[in-house]
Amino acid sequence: MPKQNKLGVYIHWPFCVSKCPYCDFNSHVEKDIDVEQWEFAYLSELRWMADIYRQKTQYPSVLHTVFFGGGTPSLMPVSIVERILETIEELFILHPKIEVTVEANPSSSELDNLSAFKSIGVNRISFGAQSLNTKTLNFLGRAHDTRDIYKALDVAFGLFNQVSADFIYGIPGQNIGSWEDELSKIIKFDLTHISAYQLTIEPGTQFYSRSKKGEKLTCDDDTIADLYDLTTNVLSSHGYEIYEISNYARLNSQCQHNLLYWNAQDWLGIGPGAHGRFTMTENRRWHSQTRRSPDGWLSSVQKEQHGIEIQNEDYISDFAKEIIVMGLRLTSGIELPDWLIGKSDFINLNWLDEFEKDGFITFNKNHIRVTKNGRLHLNSIVSKLLN
Amino acid sequence: MSQLSHIRNFSIVAHIDHGKSTLADRLIQFCGGLSEREMSEQVLDNMDIERERGITIKAQTVRLSYTAKNGQVYQLNLMDTPGHVDFGYEVSRSLAACEGSLLVVDASQGVEAQTLANVYKAIDVDHEIVVVLNKMDLPSAEPDRIKAQIEEVVGLPADEAIAISAKTGLGIDEVLEALVHDLAPPEGNREAPLKALLVDSWYDAYLGVMTLVRVRDGVLKKGMKIRMCATGATHTIERVGIFGPKATIIDELGPGEVGFINAGVKTVSDAKVGDTITDDRRPCEEILPGFKPSVPVVFCGLFPIDSADFPELRSALEKLSLNDSSFSFEAETSAAIGFGFRCGFLGLLHMEVIRERLNREFGLELISTAPSVVYEIELTDGKVEKLHNPADMPEVTKINNLSEPWITATIMTPDEYLGPVLSLCTERRGEQIDLTYTGTRAMVVYRLPLNEVVFDFYDKLKSITRGYASFDYQIADYKVGDLVKVSILVNGDPVDALSMIVHREQAEIRGRAICLRLKDLIPRQMYKVALQAAIGGKVIARETIAALRKDVTAKCYGGDVSRKRKLLDKQKEGKKRMRQFGKVDIPQNAFFEALKMGDN
């Protein structure tokens, strides 16, 4: 029997105070939420998912991570979070070092919830800070200002050992100097984990329609590359090691939940528009996707106990693709399962050879890893390896 | 049938746009060939393109019945001819079937390059020529000046030139009278063995292969067994008819008459233009001289933008060639742009017309490679080969020399533009033969390499003279030239569709232009892309597309993975439209665009 996968639970809370112009996540602005109905729905779907996981795998249900994402899950009524965590405890065997993360906005109204979250078992907080530059925050349409960020982090450090924050760079007018300045402020927070994302214009966002009309919303490709290198160098010299394309961590502070995705492990996806994956046997993987619309999901769960729209067993070729797409994002690379590497129809071996010669990839036995030079070309590398 | 003395066969020759087809229409109308209702503008131009562009591509024929002022009825056979240089072979054919010509000259524009070219063809075959000044209704008409010009430049007496307006109908009766009185009737012997000239043949969807003939001696009748002298093939005549201008069945065609026959001929190529048709049982002793076959002089590759259209392109080309034996095509494969055909044309206009018909009548979206001429290569082993496609050029070490076709070009231009015209010709390696003035117009005669003309000579000439210059040419000869093949290399691999043969002096400029164009069209990639223009192994121009520095998705979590995977599947689909050069994939579209820009 193959090595048991790690298991996590992802809970999606689809509501925000306002919609940011760059965000393509499943988020909605809603004032009146029926707390009881939503609580009931989350618990039903959670039970249903735990059930199907048990039916389709022979593994004991040891749970390694829980992640509340969104939306703005820090806006969730604490009672719902509490009932979810209680139910999780009832359904799974909790790993002693279980990581329980809540994503939060650094606005003052949400800070009151933080200590309550801590008291019910949340042990990691991840802030959508996005920038320490007022102009940038305005450009990104964020509801908070830099003072809110300082205050929020202050509160968070008093409560949690693991505090992460997200930042966005690559906006028009940004240059090495201004980003370096911002990075030096970020470092001073002494966060345990930093995610730094290049601004990406995603279809369906306000930024997308604006850029279609010709507005320039990102800086040019060469500057982006410079900013990326700068980020990695500055953070590394301050003890944040890059472990994924856009993620940096102090020692023992990598996000365990996100590692499940990149390592093609198992997770159950609960809530509107959530995706779940788990491995049934060696190369057979089950996959679920729930309805995106909050109302649609809610009514489905009320009728059928789950809001799943798509559930099926992945084609083996799709599973292979996901392993490579996700695994090569990690600086440590991944161990390819025998079934994948043994059959050359999943990977283009000529390109594998070429990339190794060109110093973009290292490949040793089953272990494959993208080098520092290759990292910036990951999309091309993956596309060529898989086609 | 008519008495020989009451038959007149004539062509109309003119420069493009001088009103030839309008005059033909007016003559038909005058003689009652069509009712007012049936008259559409320029009835003899059948194709959409002919009507829209005001050009005649196919020669047309029509029989008129004219009651002259002397009370006698005459049979007039009119052959309308194309005015454009590309279709000069059609003019020669029509002239061979006639005894005289109407020379139409625009009363304000005067003699133009094709006026000369066409009228000289008529003089060469001993035609009587009736000079007509058209467009007299225009205020700018200057009949006296133009008459003087005709005498001076063409060398024809013009004091009796008939002043007409085909548009208003002015002078049409005089033209008809002149045809009857000034042109010679045909000669021929009704009792002699059948001898008829095969003037043209084409495919009609209803009637099958149509054969246009001019009878010299004897009679053509339904049921007769005829023989095609060139092939020896025999056929039985099913139908004899004339165009009036509608196809009308008649009993027979006698000496001097022009008409069509259907004789169970399967394909147009079995009815060779210029052949002599005779009676199988009583063949004539001598055959008619026939025509020089028309040979394609300009070649280009035509490729469907959607490779799935390849079979349709083949069938479209086959259909078009049924009625136009003057263009050739053979399948060609390009590593860069896929499957297509190498096609040969009589000239640039012919090429444009065919391309437009493929697009309009068959809905095909095509891309064409740069036009090329036919080179002659003398190989080191003494063999001489024709080269239609730069991509097929043998290795330099195997070539003794390379010859290119030269033309004799006649350009007529208002003298104010003479300077720019002369420098254009010099720039294109031209050698001046003659330069004459009549009034304010200059006529220059140059020897020019055809490959300089097919590039963009017409467009340049038009723009530097604001459209006032006219141009005509004849292929003169082949001459050895310092010609080189410029290959365009992407990361060291040649892009066949972009290679070209040019004069050594222009190699660098032309090569660099293409490299720069590609640099704009090819997206940055993971690896840098080297674009080179080279002669053999020697690089003459180089541009580099720097590698893309960052191409990685910023965020990819549990919910993104399906989308990412679908994106990869889509890329795989898109890869069909990519061409691999070493380690880089270049969208086929970049080459299409590069070729398209070459058009302008």
PDB file of C-alpha atoms in Angstrom, chain B residues 385-537:
ATOM      1  CA  GLU B 385      16.554  24.487 -65.311  1.00  0.00           C
ATOM      2  CA  LYS B 386      13.595  26.767 -64.778  1.00  0.00           C
ATOM      3  CA  LEU B 387      13.058  27.932 -61.216  1.00  0.00           C
ATOM      4  CA  HIS B 388       9.562  28.947 -60.113  1.00  0.00           C
ATOM      5  CA  ASN B 389      10.083  28.907 -56.389  1.00  0.00           C
ATOM      6  CA  PRO B 390      13.015  30.430 -54.508  1.00  0.00           C
ATOM      7  CA  ALA B 391      12.718  27.604 -51.982  1.00  0.00           C
ATOM      8  CA  ASP B 392      13.727  25.124 -54.721  1.00  0.00           C
ATOM      9  CA  MET B 393      16.960  26.864 -55.608  1.00  0.00           C
ATOM     10  CA  PRO B 394      19.864  24.389 -55.838  1.00  0.00           C
ATOM     11  CA  GLU B 395      23.040  24.871 -53.830  1.00  0.00           C
ATOM     12  CA  VAL B 396      25.167  27.773 -54.969  1.00  0.00           C
ATOM     13  CA  THR B 397      28.082  25.485 -55.712  1.00  0.00           C
ATOM     14  CA  LYS B 398      26.019  23.679 -58.325  1.00  0.00           C
ATOM     15  CA  ILE B 399      25.065  26.851 -60.150  1.00  0.00           C
ATOM     16  CA  ASN B 400      27.037  28.311 -63.004  1.00  0.00           C
ATOM     17  CA  ASN B 401      24.808  31.296 -63.402  1.00  0.00           C
ATOM     18  CA  LEU B 402      21.310  32.539 -62.873  1.00  0.00           C
ATOM     19  CA  SER B 403      19.311  34.409 -65.518  1.00  0.00           C
ATOM     20  CA  GLU B 404      16.252  36.502 -64.983  1.00  0.00           C
ATOM     21  CA  PRO B 405      13.573  37.697 -67.381  1.00  0.00           C
ATOM     22  CA  TRP B 406      13.824  41.271 -68.627  1.00  0.00           C
ATOM     23  CA  ILE B 407      10.986  43.259 -70.046  1.00  0.00           C
ATOM     24  CA  THR B 408      10.644  46.182 -72.389  1.00  0.00           C
ATOM     25  CA  ALA B 409       8.470  48.610 -70.534  1.00  0.00           C
ATOM     26  CA  THR B 410       6.660  51.568 -72.045  1.00  0.00           C
ATOM     27  CA  ILE B 411       5.628  54.259 -69.617  1.00  0.00           C
ATOM     28  CA  MET B 412       3.627  57.325 -70.563  1.00  0.00           C
ATOM     29  CA  THR B 413       3.508  60.088 -68.027  1.00  0.00           C
ATOM     30  CA  PRO B 414       2.752  63.802 -67.730  1.00  0.00           C
ATOM     31  CA  ASP B 415       6.171  65.414 -68.019  1.00  0.00           C
ATOM     32  CA  GLU B 416       6.021  66.941 -64.538  1.00  0.00           C
ATOM     33  CA  TYR B 417       6.466  63.431 -63.096  1.00  0.00           C
ATOM     34  CA  LEU B 418       9.212  62.409 -65.487  1.00  0.00           C
ATOM     35  CA  GLY B 419      12.013  62.900 -62.947  1.00  0.00           C
ATOM     36  CA  PRO B 420      10.594  60.550 -60.301  1.00  0.00           C
ATOM     37  CA  VAL B 421       9.645  58.009 -63.001  1.00  0.00           C
ATOM     38  CA  LEU B 422      13.201  57.943 -64.334  1.00  0.00           C
ATOM     39  CA  SER B 423      14.673  57.542 -60.866  1.00  0.00           C
ATOM     40  CA  LEU B 424      12.222  54.746 -60.095  1.00  0.00           C
ATOM     41  CA  CYS B 425      13.325  52.909 -63.231  1.00  0.00           C
ATOM     42  CA  THR B 426      16.999  53.465 -62.441  1.00  0.00           C
ATOM     43  CA  GLU B 427      16.492  52.296 -58.864  1.00  0.00           C
ATOM     44  CA  ARG B 428      14.997  49.123 -60.281  1.00  0.00           C
ATOM     45  CA  ARG B 429      18.061  48.449 -62.405  1.00  0.00           C
ATOM     46  CA  GLY B 430      16.396  49.817 -65.525  1.00  0.00           C
ATOM     47  CA  GLU B 431      18.237  50.677 -68.749  1.00  0.00           C
ATOM     48  CA  GLN B 432      16.794  53.540 -70.747  1.00  0.00           C
ATOM     49  CA  ILE B 433      16.080  52.827 -74.397  1.00  0.00           C
ATOM     50  CA  ASP B 434      14.027  55.783 -75.482  1.00  0.00           C
ATOM     51  CA  LEU B 435      12.579  59.045 -74.234  1.00  0.00           C
ATOM     52  CA  THR B 436      10.208  61.155 -76.346  1.00  0.00           C
ATOM     53  CA  TYR B 437       7.830  64.013 -75.725  1.00  0.00           C
ATOM     54  CA  THR B 438       4.520  64.895 -77.319  1.00  0.00           C
ATOM     55  CA  GLY B 439       3.158  68.078 -75.879  1.00  0.00           C
ATOM     56  CA  THR B 440       3.307  67.751 -72.136  1.00  0.00           C
ATOM     57  CA  ARG B 441       3.432  63.984 -72.107  1.00  0.00           C
ATOM     58  CA  ALA B 442       6.571  61.959 -72.096  1.00  0.00           C
ATOM     59  CA  MET B 443       7.004  58.428 -73.295  1.00  0.00           C
ATOM     60  CA  VAL B 444       9.874  56.469 -71.842  1.00  0.00           C
ATOM     61  CA  VAL B 445      10.940  53.043 -72.895  1.00  0.00           C
ATOM     62  CA  TYR B 446      13.067  51.065 -70.477  1.00  0.00           C
ATOM     63  CA  ARG B 447      14.506  47.628 -70.156  1.00  0.00           C
ATOM     64  CA  LEU B 448      13.719  46.379 -66.663  1.00  0.00           C
ATOM     65  CA  PRO B 449      14.217  43.110 -64.815  1.00  0.00           C
ATOM     66  CA  LEU B 450      10.751  41.613 -64.287  1.00  0.00           C
ATOM     67  CA  ASN B 451      11.517  40.687 -60.692  1.00  0.00           C
ATOM     68  CA  GLU B 452      11.870  44.363 -59.858  1.00  0.00           C
ATOM     69  CA  VAL B 453       8.498  45.011 -61.432  1.00  0.00           C
ATOM     70  CA  VAL B 454       6.580  42.278 -59.646  1.00  0.00           C
ATOM     71  CA  PHE B 455       7.752  43.507 -56.257  1.00  0.00           C
ATOM     72  CA  ASP B 456       5.888  46.826 -55.995  1.00  0.00           C
ATOM     73  CA  PHE B 457       6.697  48.721 -59.178  1.00  0.00           C
ATOM     74  CA  TYR B 458       3.067  49.355 -60.205  1.00  0.00           C
ATOM     75  CA  ASP B 459       2.152  50.787 -56.835  1.00  0.00           C
ATOM     76  CA  LYS B 460       5.214  53.006 -56.717  1.00  0.00           C
ATOM     77  CA  LEU B 461       4.622  54.227 -60.248  1.00  0.00           C
ATOM     78  CA  LYS B 462       1.006  55.019 -59.498  1.00  0.00           C
ATOM     79  CA  SER B 463       1.831  56.894 -56.329  1.00  0.00           C
ATOM     80  CA  ILE B 464       4.677  59.003 -57.736  1.00  0.00           C
ATOM     81  CA  THR B 465       2.570  60.064 -60.726  1.00  0.00           C
ATOM     82  CA  ARG B 466      -0.703  60.392 -58.789  1.00  0.00           C
ATOM     83  CA  GLY B 467      -2.184  57.741 -61.012  1.00  0.00           C
ATOM     84  CA  TYR B 468      -1.459  59.625 -64.263  1.00  0.00           C
ATOM     85  CA  ALA B 469       1.179  57.306 -65.681  1.00  0.00           C
ATOM     86  CA  SER B 470       0.328  54.294 -67.776  1.00  0.00           C
ATOM     87  CA  PHE B 471       2.476  51.257 -68.141  1.00  0.00           C
ATOM     88  CA  ASP B 472       2.807  48.348 -70.493  1.00  0.00           C
ATOM     89  CA  TYR B 473       5.450  45.735 -70.989  1.00  0.00           C
ATOM     90  CA  GLN B 474       6.544  42.806 -73.049  1.00  0.00           C
ATOM     91  CA  ILE B 475       8.850  40.050 -71.990  1.00  0.00           C
ATOM     92  CA  ALA B 476      12.084  40.716 -73.877  1.00  0.00           C
ATOM     93  CA  ASP B 477      14.698  38.126 -72.974  1.00  0.00           C
ATOM     94  CA  TYR B 478      16.642  36.414 -70.226  1.00  0.00           C
ATOM     95  CA  LYS B 479      19.859  37.883 -68.991  1.00  0.00           C
ATOM     96  CA  VAL B 480      22.413  36.590 -66.510  1.00  0.00           C
ATOM     97  CA  GLY B 481      22.264  38.657 -63.346  1.00  0.00           C
ATOM     98  CA  ASP B 482      24.060  38.966 -60.046  1.00  0.00           C
ATOM     99  CA  LEU B 483      21.168  37.333 -58.241  1.00  0.00           C
ATOM    100  CA  VAL B 484      21.215  35.720 -54.869  1.00  0.00           C
ATOM    101  CA  LYS B 485      18.778  33.773 -52.795  1.00  0.00           C
ATOM    102  CA  VAL B 486      18.115  35.416 -49.471  1.00  0.00           C
ATOM    103  CA  SER B 487      16.952  32.940 -46.862  1.00  0.00           C
ATOM    104  CA  ILE B 488      15.242  34.027 -43.698  1.00  0.00           C
ATOM    105  CA  LEU B 489      16.330  31.953 -40.736  1.00  0.00           C
ATOM    106  CA  VAL B 490      14.607  31.642 -37.410  1.00  0.00           C
ATOM    107  CA  ASN B 491      17.026  30.259 -34.840  1.00  0.00           C
ATOM    108  CA  GLY B 492      19.071  28.918 -37.708  1.00  0.00           C
ATOM    109  CA  ASP B 493      16.224  27.157 -39.516  1.00  0.00           C
ATOM    110  CA  PRO B 494      15.152  28.574 -42.880  1.00  0.00           C
ATOM    111  CA  VAL B 495      11.551  29.699 -43.281  1.00  0.00           C
ATOM    112  CA  ASP B 496      10.892  28.448 -46.789  1.00  0.00           C
ATOM    113  CA  ALA B 497       7.901  30.686 -47.452  1.00  0.00           C
ATOM    114  CA  LEU B 498       9.924  33.827 -46.844  1.00  0.00           C
ATOM    115  CA  SER B 499      12.942  33.104 -49.014  1.00  0.00           C
ATOM    116  CA  MET B 500      13.389  35.274 -52.068  1.00  0.00           C
ATOM    117  CA  ILE B 501      15.669  35.808 -55.023  1.00  0.00           C
ATOM    118  CA  VAL B 502      16.921  39.359 -55.321  1.00  0.00           C
ATOM    119  CA  HIS B 503      19.755  41.301 -56.840  1.00  0.00           C
ATOM    120  CA  ARG B 504      22.818  41.220 -54.608  1.00  0.00           C
ATOM    121  CA  GLU B 505      22.716  44.958 -54.050  1.00  0.00           C
ATOM    122  CA  GLN B 506      19.225  44.790 -52.588  1.00  0.00           C
ATOM    123  CA  ALA B 507      19.712  41.659 -50.556  1.00  0.00           C
ATOM    124  CA  GLU B 508      20.590  43.379 -47.307  1.00  0.00           C
ATOM    125  CA  ILE B 509      17.795  45.955 -47.377  1.00  0.00           C
ATOM    126  CA  ARG B 510      15.137  43.417 -48.246  1.00  0.00           C
ATOM    127  CA  GLY B 511      16.450  40.861 -45.778  1.00  0.00           C
ATOM    128  CA  ARG B 512      16.597  43.344 -42.934  1.00  0.00           C
ATOM    129  CA  ALA B 513      13.069  44.567 -43.671  1.00  0.00           C
ATOM    130  CA  ILE B 514      11.700  41.049 -43.228  1.00  0.00           C
ATOM    131  CA  CYS B 515      13.692  40.449 -40.036  1.00  0.00           C
ATOM    132  CA  LEU B 516      12.341  43.671 -38.542  1.00  0.00           C
ATOM    133  CA  ARG B 517       8.818  42.772 -39.548  1.00  0.00           C
ATOM    134  CA  LEU B 518       9.107  39.362 -37.898  1.00  0.00           C
ATOM    135  CA  LYS B 519      10.587  40.909 -34.791  1.00  0.00           C
ATOM    136  CA  ASP B 520       7.352  42.816 -34.305  1.00  0.00           C
ATOM    137  CA  LEU B 521       5.191  39.813 -35.037  1.00  0.00           C
ATOM    138  CA  ILE B 522       6.793  37.040 -33.009  1.00  0.00           C
ATOM    139  CA  PRO B 523       5.962  37.132 -29.306  1.00  0.00           C
ATOM    140  CA  ARG B 524       8.826  36.916 -26.806  1.00  0.00           C
ATOM    141  CA  GLN B 525       9.511  33.413 -25.613  1.00  0.00           C
ATOM    142  CA  MET B 526      11.385  31.423 -23.059  1.00  0.00           C
ATOM    143  CA  TYR B 527      14.404  31.286 -25.349  1.00  0.00           C
ATOM    144  CA  LYS B 528      15.741  34.161 -27.352  1.00  0.00           C
ATOM    145  CA  VAL B 529      14.904  34.051 -31.028  1.00  0.00           C
ATOM    146  CA  ALA B 530      17.514  34.908 -33.634  1.00  0.00           C
ATOM    147  CA  LEU B 531      16.149  36.251 -36.908  1.00  0.00           C
ATOM    148  CA  GLN B 532      18.641  36.261 -39.727  1.00  0.00           C
ATOM    149  CA  ALA B 533      18.716  37.013 -43.397  1.00  0.00           C
ATOM    150  CA  ALA B 534      21.429  35.044 -45.121  1.00  0.00           C
ATOM    151  CA  ILE B 535      22.921  34.445 -48.533  1.00  0.00           C
ATOM    152  CA  GLY B 536      24.085  30.866 -48.411  1.00  0.00           C
ATOM    153  CA  GLY B 537      26.028  30.636 -45.165  1.00  0.00           C
TER     154      GLY B 537
END
